[in-house]
Tab-separated table of C-alpha atoms and ligand atoms in Angstrom:
chain	number	residue	atom	x	y	z
A	1	MET	CA	23.930	-35.069	-59.697
A	2	SER	CA	27.586	-35.932	-60.081
A	3	ALA	CA	29.786	-34.375	-57.432
A	4	ASN	CA	32.581	-31.939	-58.159
A	5	ILE	CA	35.940	-33.226	-57.030
A	6	ILE	CA	37.679	-31.125	-54.395
A	7	ASP	CA	41.266	-31.513	-55.506
A	8	GLY	CA	43.353	-31.710	-52.338
A	9	LYS	CA	46.552	-32.142	-54.318
A	10	ALA	CA	46.057	-28.881	-56.210
A	11	ILE	CA	45.005	-26.947	-53.102
A	12	ALA	CA	47.950	-28.347	-51.134
A	13	LYS	CA	50.264	-27.328	-53.989
A	14	ASP	CA	49.056	-23.735	-53.661
A	15	ILE	CA	49.810	-23.838	-49.923
A	16	HIS	CA	53.311	-25.253	-50.531
A	17	THR	CA	53.947	-22.416	-52.997
A	18	GLU	CA	52.848	-19.864	-50.390
A	19	VAL	CA	54.986	-21.494	-47.699
A	20	ARG	CA	58.011	-21.614	-49.995
A	21	ALA	CA	57.762	-17.880	-50.741
A	22	GLU	CA	57.457	-17.051	-47.031
A	23	ALA	CA	60.234	-19.467	-46.046
A	24	GLU	CA	62.597	-17.910	-48.594
A	25	GLN	CA	61.829	-14.469	-47.191
A	26	PHE	CA	62.325	-15.788	-43.656
A	27	GLU	CA	65.747	-17.173	-44.572
A	28	LYS	CA	66.720	-13.898	-46.289
A	29	ASP	CA	65.729	-11.913	-43.224
A	30	ASN	CA	67.222	-14.199	-40.588
A	31	GLY	CA	69.992	-16.225	-42.213
A	32	TYR	CA	68.553	-19.622	-41.333
A	33	LYS	CA	65.672	-21.868	-42.352
A	34	PRO	CA	62.693	-22.865	-40.236
A	35	GLY	CA	63.615	-26.324	-38.908
A	36	LEU	CA	61.470	-29.410	-38.420
A	37	ALA	CA	62.783	-32.486	-36.598
A	38	THR	CA	61.003	-35.787	-37.004
A	39	VAL	CA	61.431	-38.559	-34.457
A	40	LEU	CA	60.745	-42.136	-35.461
A	41	VAL	CA	61.258	-45.063	-33.114
A	42	GLY	CA	61.444	-48.372	-34.983
A	43	GLU	CA	61.770	-49.358	-38.618
A	44	ASP	CA	58.151	-49.812	-39.674
A	45	PRO	CA	58.234	-49.202	-43.475
A	46	ALA	CA	54.941	-47.249	-43.535
A	47	SER	CA	56.213	-44.951	-40.765
A	48	GLN	CA	59.550	-44.590	-42.569
A	49	SER	CA	57.845	-43.395	-45.732
A	50	TYR	CA	55.530	-41.131	-43.700
A	51	VAL	CA	58.523	-39.402	-42.157
A	52	LYS	CA	60.446	-39.370	-45.434
A	53	ALA	CA	57.559	-37.559	-47.144
A	54	LYS	CA	57.612	-34.826	-44.476
A	55	VAL	CA	61.369	-34.305	-44.759
A	56	LYS	CA	61.099	-34.182	-48.568
A	57	ALA	CA	58.327	-31.571	-48.317
A	58	CYS	CA	60.592	-29.494	-46.056
A	59	GLU	CA	63.329	-29.547	-48.678
A	60	GLU	CA	60.898	-28.572	-51.433
A	61	ASP	CA	59.374	-25.745	-49.384
A	62	GLY	CA	62.675	-24.194	-48.260
A	63	LEU	CA	62.548	-25.535	-44.719
A	64	MET	CA	65.162	-27.657	-42.964
A	65	GLY	CA	63.885	-31.169	-42.289
A	66	ILE	CA	65.917	-33.473	-40.070
A	67	LYS	CA	65.058	-37.120	-39.590
A	68	HIS	CA	65.946	-38.912	-36.362
A	69	VAL	CA	65.459	-42.662	-36.236
A	70	LEU	CA	65.956	-44.689	-33.071
A	71	PRO	CA	65.860	-48.491	-33.012
A	72	GLU	CA	62.646	-50.237	-31.924
A	73	SER	CA	64.538	-51.327	-28.793
A	74	ALA	CA	65.347	-47.740	-27.723
A	75	SER	CA	64.644	-47.135	-24.056
A	76	GLN	CA	62.357	-44.488	-22.609
A	77	GLU	CA	65.466	-42.606	-21.455
A	78	GLU	CA	66.970	-42.643	-24.956
A	79	VAL	CA	63.787	-41.349	-26.571
A	80	MET	CA	63.420	-38.684	-23.880
A	81	ALA	CA	67.059	-37.635	-24.269
A	82	LEU	CA	66.531	-37.083	-28.007
A	83	VAL	CA	63.250	-35.189	-27.636
A	84	THR	CA	64.676	-33.053	-24.807
A	85	SER	CA	67.743	-32.151	-26.870
A	86	LEU	CA	65.499	-31.149	-29.798
A	87	ALA	CA	63.330	-29.134	-27.418
A	88	GLU	CA	66.419	-27.162	-26.401
A	89	ASP	CA	67.921	-26.842	-29.895
A	90	PRO	CA	67.321	-23.291	-31.193
A	91	SER	CA	67.702	-24.413	-34.824
A	92	ILE	CA	64.685	-26.709	-34.437
A	93	HIS	CA	61.326	-24.926	-34.435
A	94	GLY	CA	58.982	-27.872	-34.751
A	95	ILE	CA	59.143	-31.444	-33.441
A	96	LEU	CA	57.072	-34.253	-34.875
A	97	VAL	CA	57.090	-37.532	-32.946
A	98	LYS	CA	55.724	-40.322	-35.133
A	99	LEU	CA	52.971	-42.167	-33.298
A	100	PRO	CA	52.353	-44.793	-32.169
A	101	LEU	CA	55.547	-45.315	-30.213
A	102	PRO	CA	56.545	-48.889	-29.313
A	103	GLY	CA	54.535	-50.346	-26.437
A	104	HIS	CA	57.312	-50.052	-23.846
A	105	ILE	CA	57.548	-46.273	-24.326
A	106	ASP	CA	55.237	-43.993	-22.347
A	107	GLU	CA	53.801	-41.881	-25.158
A	108	LYS	CA	52.335	-39.188	-22.924
A	109	THR	CA	55.655	-38.500	-21.182
A	110	VAL	CA	57.396	-38.183	-24.547
A	111	LEU	CA	54.740	-35.876	-26.008
A	112	ASP	CA	54.784	-33.756	-22.846
A	113	ALA	CA	58.507	-33.182	-23.467
A	114	VAL	CA	57.671	-31.396	-26.733
A	115	PRO	CA	57.346	-27.737	-25.752
A	116	LEU	CA	54.110	-26.024	-26.740
A	117	SER	CA	56.123	-23.626	-28.898
A	118	LYS	CA	57.350	-26.578	-31.021
A	119	ASP	CA	54.117	-28.614	-31.038
A	120	VAL	CA	53.612	-28.314	-34.810
A	121	ASP	CA	51.463	-31.463	-34.767
A	122	GLY	CA	49.025	-29.609	-32.502
A	123	PHE	CA	48.457	-32.729	-30.367
A	124	HIS	CA	49.298	-31.091	-27.038
A	125	PRO	CA	46.172	-30.998	-24.832
A	126	ALA	CA	46.641	-27.245	-24.356
A	127	ASN	CA	46.519	-26.677	-28.110
A	128	LEU	CA	43.485	-28.932	-28.499
A	129	GLY	CA	41.753	-27.254	-25.543
A	130	ARG	CA	42.360	-23.771	-26.829
A	131	ILE	CA	40.562	-24.534	-30.099
A	132	GLY	CA	37.471	-25.167	-28.034
A	133	ILE	CA	37.591	-22.014	-25.928
A	134	LYS	CA	36.163	-18.844	-27.396
A	135	GLY	CA	38.654	-15.990	-27.293
A	136	GLU	CA	41.659	-18.310	-26.952
A	137	GLU	CA	44.006	-19.046	-29.838
A	138	ALA	CA	45.814	-22.355	-30.215
A	139	ASP	CA	49.537	-21.998	-30.918
A	140	PHE	CA	49.107	-24.758	-33.481
A	141	VAL	CA	46.059	-26.479	-34.899
A	142	ALA	CA	46.532	-30.181	-35.687
A	143	CYS	CA	47.441	-30.548	-39.358
A	144	THR	CA	44.699	-32.847	-40.664
A	145	PRO	CA	41.828	-30.922	-39.009
A	146	ALA	CA	43.336	-27.634	-40.175
A	147	GLY	CA	43.561	-29.134	-43.664
A	148	VAL	CA	39.859	-30.048	-43.623
A	149	ILE	CA	38.870	-26.445	-42.883
A	150	GLU	CA	41.311	-25.093	-45.462
A	151	LEU	CA	39.824	-27.401	-48.126
A	152	LEU	CA	36.338	-26.083	-47.373
A	153	LYS	CA	37.426	-22.450	-47.364
A	154	ARG	CA	39.500	-22.664	-50.513
A	155	SER	CA	36.608	-24.413	-52.267
A	156	ASP	CA	34.281	-21.542	-51.288
A	157	VAL	CA	32.039	-23.737	-49.191
A	158	GLN	CA	29.831	-21.736	-46.841
A	159	ILE	CA	30.573	-23.038	-43.335
A	160	GLU	CA	28.742	-20.457	-41.264
A	161	GLY	CA	25.205	-21.613	-40.587
A	162	ALA	CA	25.742	-24.994	-42.274
A	163	ASN	CA	24.735	-28.231	-40.601
A	164	ALA	CA	28.074	-29.998	-40.225
A	165	VAL	CA	28.307	-33.634	-39.170
A	166	VAL	CA	31.638	-35.144	-38.176
A	167	ILE	CA	31.847	-38.923	-37.874
A	168	GLY	CA	34.608	-39.793	-35.405
A	169	ARG	CA	35.688	-38.184	-32.151
A	170	SER	CA	39.421	-38.922	-31.939
A	171	LYS	CA	41.645	-36.254	-30.502
A	172	ILE	CA	43.728	-36.118	-33.664
A	173	VAL	CA	40.912	-35.752	-36.184
A	174	GLY	CA	37.224	-35.919	-35.243
A	175	LEU	CA	37.174	-33.759	-32.129
A	176	PRO	CA	39.388	-30.923	-33.412
A	177	VAL	CA	37.554	-30.871	-36.763
A	178	ALA	CA	34.263	-30.489	-34.901
A	179	LEU	CA	35.654	-27.669	-32.735
A	180	LEU	CA	37.071	-25.857	-35.758
A	181	LEU	CA	33.752	-26.110	-37.595
A	182	LEU	CA	32.032	-24.737	-34.505
A	183	ASN	CA	34.481	-21.822	-34.472
A	184	GLU	CA	33.467	-21.151	-38.068
A	185	ASN	CA	29.850	-20.927	-36.862
A	186	ALA	CA	28.562	-24.201	-38.279
A	187	THR	CA	25.938	-26.141	-36.343
A	188	VAL	CA	27.950	-29.209	-35.455
A	189	THR	CA	26.999	-32.780	-34.598
A	190	ILE	CA	29.604	-35.401	-33.701
A	191	CYS	CA	28.819	-39.051	-34.399
A	192	HIS	CA	30.824	-42.023	-33.204
A	193	SER	CA	30.719	-45.787	-32.831
A	194	ARG	CA	27.856	-45.629	-30.307
A	195	THR	CA	25.669	-43.336	-32.409
A	196	LYS	CA	22.337	-45.112	-32.779
A	197	ASP	CA	21.071	-44.163	-36.225
A	198	LEU	CA	24.049	-42.779	-38.091
A	199	GLY	CA	22.190	-42.291	-41.383
A	200	ALA	CA	19.438	-40.247	-39.730
A	201	VAL	CA	22.077	-37.773	-38.543
A	202	THR	CA	24.261	-37.722	-41.655
A	203	ARG	CA	21.254	-37.123	-43.923
A	204	GLU	CA	20.908	-33.691	-42.261
A	205	ALA	CA	24.499	-32.718	-43.081
A	206	ASP	CA	25.282	-29.879	-45.471
A	207	ILE	CA	28.924	-30.636	-44.694
A	208	LEU	CA	29.859	-34.225	-43.867
A	209	VAL	CA	33.295	-35.175	-42.538
A	210	PRO	CA	33.764	-38.935	-42.108
A	211	ALA	CA	36.907	-39.670	-40.048
A	212	ILE	CA	36.349	-43.291	-39.140
A	213	GLY	CA	38.730	-45.689	-40.837
A	214	LYS	CA	36.127	-48.034	-42.362
A	215	ALA	CA	35.808	-48.297	-46.121
A	216	ASN	CA	32.309	-47.870	-47.578
A	217	LEU	CA	30.717	-47.046	-44.232
A	218	VAL	CA	29.063	-43.964	-45.693
A	219	THR	CA	26.683	-44.932	-48.473
A	220	GLU	CA	24.539	-42.982	-50.923
A	221	ASP	CA	21.385	-43.252	-48.808
A	222	MET	CA	23.186	-41.574	-45.872
A	223	VAL	CA	23.963	-38.398	-47.771
A	224	LYS	CA	21.829	-35.316	-48.267
A	225	GLU	CA	21.357	-34.130	-51.856
A	226	GLY	CA	23.881	-31.336	-52.441
A	227	ALA	CA	26.100	-32.080	-49.434
A	228	VAL	CA	29.819	-31.342	-49.395
A	229	ILE	CA	31.907	-34.293	-48.198
A	230	ILE	CA	35.443	-34.129	-46.880
A	231	ASP	CA	36.447	-37.774	-46.526
A	232	VAL	CA	39.298	-38.097	-44.014
A	233	GLY	CA	39.336	-41.905	-43.821
A	234	VAL	CA	42.240	-43.828	-45.319
A	235	ASN	CA	41.612	-47.546	-45.767
A	236	ARG	CA	43.305	-50.381	-47.582
A	237	VAL	CA	40.915	-52.264	-49.808
A	238	ASP	CA	41.960	-55.545	-51.420
A	239	ASP	CA	42.506	-55.071	-55.136
A	240	ALA	CA	44.043	-57.890	-57.146
A	241	THR	CA	44.508	-55.577	-60.156
A	242	ARG	CA	47.111	-53.571	-58.241
A	243	LYS	CA	50.692	-54.726	-57.968
A	244	ARG	CA	50.686	-54.259	-54.207
A	245	GLY	CA	47.376	-56.126	-53.858
A	246	TYR	CA	45.333	-53.260	-52.457
A	247	ARG	CA	44.199	-49.721	-53.166
A	248	LEU	CA	43.479	-46.847	-50.833
A	249	ALA	CA	39.920	-45.738	-50.231
A	250	GLY	CA	38.129	-43.326	-47.951
A	251	ASP	CA	35.194	-43.995	-45.641
A	252	CYS	CA	32.613	-43.268	-48.348
A	253	ASP	CA	31.324	-45.466	-51.101
A	254	PHE	CA	32.765	-42.875	-53.460
A	255	GLU	CA	30.712	-43.729	-56.546
A	256	GLY	CA	27.453	-43.973	-54.656
A	257	VAL	CA	27.734	-40.809	-52.584
A	258	SER	CA	29.053	-38.858	-55.586
A	259	LYS	CA	25.598	-39.193	-57.149
A	260	ARG	CA	24.056	-37.139	-54.345
A	261	ALA	CA	26.858	-34.911	-53.066
A	262	ARG	CA	27.639	-31.507	-54.560
A	263	ALA	CA	31.362	-31.877	-53.918
A	264	ILE	CA	33.647	-34.541	-52.487
A	265	THR	CA	37.327	-35.141	-51.792
A	266	PRO	CA	38.879	-38.250	-53.350
A	267	VAL	CA	41.065	-40.713	-51.451
A	268	PRO	CA	43.916	-40.544	-52.186
A	269	GLY	CA	44.352	-36.935	-53.258
A	270	GLY	CA	42.001	-35.191	-50.862
A	271	VAL	CA	42.811	-34.591	-47.211
A	272	GLY	CA	46.142	-36.478	-47.247
A	273	PRO	CA	48.198	-33.907	-49.193
A	274	MET	CA	46.696	-31.141	-47.048
A	275	THR	CA	48.095	-32.693	-43.858
A	276	ILE	CA	51.679	-32.297	-45.079
A	277	ALA	CA	51.018	-28.798	-46.402
A	278	MET	CA	49.588	-27.694	-43.044
A	279	LEU	CA	52.603	-29.187	-41.239
A	280	MET	CA	54.885	-26.991	-43.362
A	281	LYS	CA	52.681	-23.999	-42.532
A	282	ASN	CA	52.832	-24.805	-38.819
A	283	THR	CA	56.633	-25.167	-38.905
A	284	LEU	CA	56.997	-21.781	-40.559
A	285	ARG	CA	54.613	-20.305	-37.980
A	286	ALA	CA	56.680	-21.885	-35.182
A	287	ALA	CA	59.890	-20.326	-36.488
A	288	LYS	CA	58.256	-16.900	-36.761
A	289	ARG	CA	56.726	-17.112	-33.289
A	290	GLN	CA	60.024	-18.222	-31.706
A	291	LEU	CA	61.705	-15.241	-33.322
A	292	GLU	CA	59.148	-12.941	-31.728
A	293	GLY	CA	59.948	-14.605	-28.388
B	301	NAD	P1	40.381	-43.503	-34.563
B	301	NAD	O1	40.306	-44.979	-34.707
B	301	NAD	O2	41.119	-42.896	-33.449
B	301	NAD	O3	38.891	-42.934	-34.509
B	301	NAD	C1	37.870	-43.447	-35.309
B	301	NAD	C2	36.556	-42.834	-34.879
B	301	NAD	O4	35.531	-43.423	-35.669
B	301	NAD	C3	36.203	-43.100	-33.420
B	301	NAD	O5	35.877	-41.874	-32.784
B	301	NAD	C4	34.985	-44.014	-33.487
B	301	NAD	O6	34.021	-43.735	-32.483
B	301	NAD	C5	34.416	-43.752	-34.871
B	301	NAD	N1	33.753	-44.919	-35.407
B	301	NAD	C6	34.250	-46.177	-35.520
B	301	NAD	N2	33.318	-46.989	-36.049
B	301	NAD	C7	32.224	-46.240	-36.266
B	301	NAD	C8	30.935	-46.519	-36.793
B	301	NAD	N3	30.588	-47.744	-37.213
B	301	NAD	N4	30.050	-45.509	-36.863
B	301	NAD	C9	30.384	-44.258	-36.462
B	301	NAD	N5	31.601	-43.940	-35.961
B	301	NAD	C10	32.497	-44.920	-35.871
B	301	NAD	O7	40.925	-42.973	-35.958
B	301	NAD	P2	41.556	-41.548	-36.330
B	301	NAD	O8	42.973	-41.528	-35.948
B	301	NAD	O9	40.648	-40.455	-35.895
B	301	NAD	O10	41.507	-41.637	-37.929
B	301	NAD	C11	40.287	-41.783	-38.610
B	301	NAD	C12	40.554	-42.056	-40.075
B	301	NAD	O11	41.215	-40.922	-40.621
B	301	NAD	C13	41.492	-43.250	-40.335
B	301	NAD	O12	41.093	-43.888	-41.520
B	301	NAD	C14	42.844	-42.605	-40.541
B	301	NAD	O13	43.695	-43.370	-41.353
B	301	NAD	C15	42.423	-41.332	-41.234
B	301	NAD	N6	43.400	-40.248	-41.103
B	301	NAD	C16	43.775	-39.623	-42.247
B	301	NAD	C17	44.683	-38.597	-42.187
B	301	NAD	C18	45.088	-37.905	-43.455
B	301	NAD	O14	46.063	-37.200	-43.463
B	301	NAD	N7	44.343	-38.092	-44.537
B	301	NAD	C19	45.230	-38.200	-40.968
B	301	NAD	C20	44.791	-38.835	-39.803
B	301	NAD	C21	43.874	-39.866	-39.893
């Protein structure tokens, strides 16, 4: 078997098109655009391009994206003053604080200053907790986990009743993905670095979601014939043939697992584009909810 490719770029493009149509209507109705503020502390080039990509997506989707950059040396008070002013600014509907913050900044205090109504990243403990409680609705679901579910749904993958295995239990990916899959009525197992026989668990997975950060950790022998794999991992692998000296790869040995899987997301071009698309969706949702009061 050679796996079908789940094209995250194409699916994300569809979502951007939907967001753009809704954002244009929103602006027509209300006279302003949904606004996203990004906060970056420091000049790390990777973080700069991360933030730049989000602001560019805002422009393309008819949202207002505003970039705030503070120097690496900014004090806790300075960061808090910025986040608090954005929290109070009615033209800003979503706030994205680029993590990690420099070591001298208390991350939790800063994130707590982002009001729930503007938590478009979905990292607030209340939003995470609500995903896990039946009958509750999170204001915002974290973008990457939401993107994983959207990829499955838009690829017509049956989630209900499936054995889903998530590798990784971080609060930004693994845990929320597992909770969302549970909400969709999958039978969910979470694996992590202390899992004893990872392959024995993953071989039972109809849906496998590696979110680890280790290239080639998931090999062909760990995958059930016909499984669907959503590879969240993003890893740099040395590659002398590339100008920059490396290429990006997921957590799976892509070629190997593709022989057994029914469908798989590539890296890059799988989950990554979905994260930005879901952030645009969350920002639009934030603007609409704030309008409703
Ligand atoms: P993390 O380091 O917080 O968590 C990694 C998880 O993997 C941990 O729960 C750990 O227990 C587990 N793990 C580590 N080694 C393991 C092993 N040998 N066997 C089983 N489990 C193991 O990382 P994270 O922030 O959750 O991100 C995970 C990956 O997803 C990273 O590669 C990251 O770059 C990627 N990511 C991608 C996107 C995207 O938009 N595509 C967004 C967020 C994160």
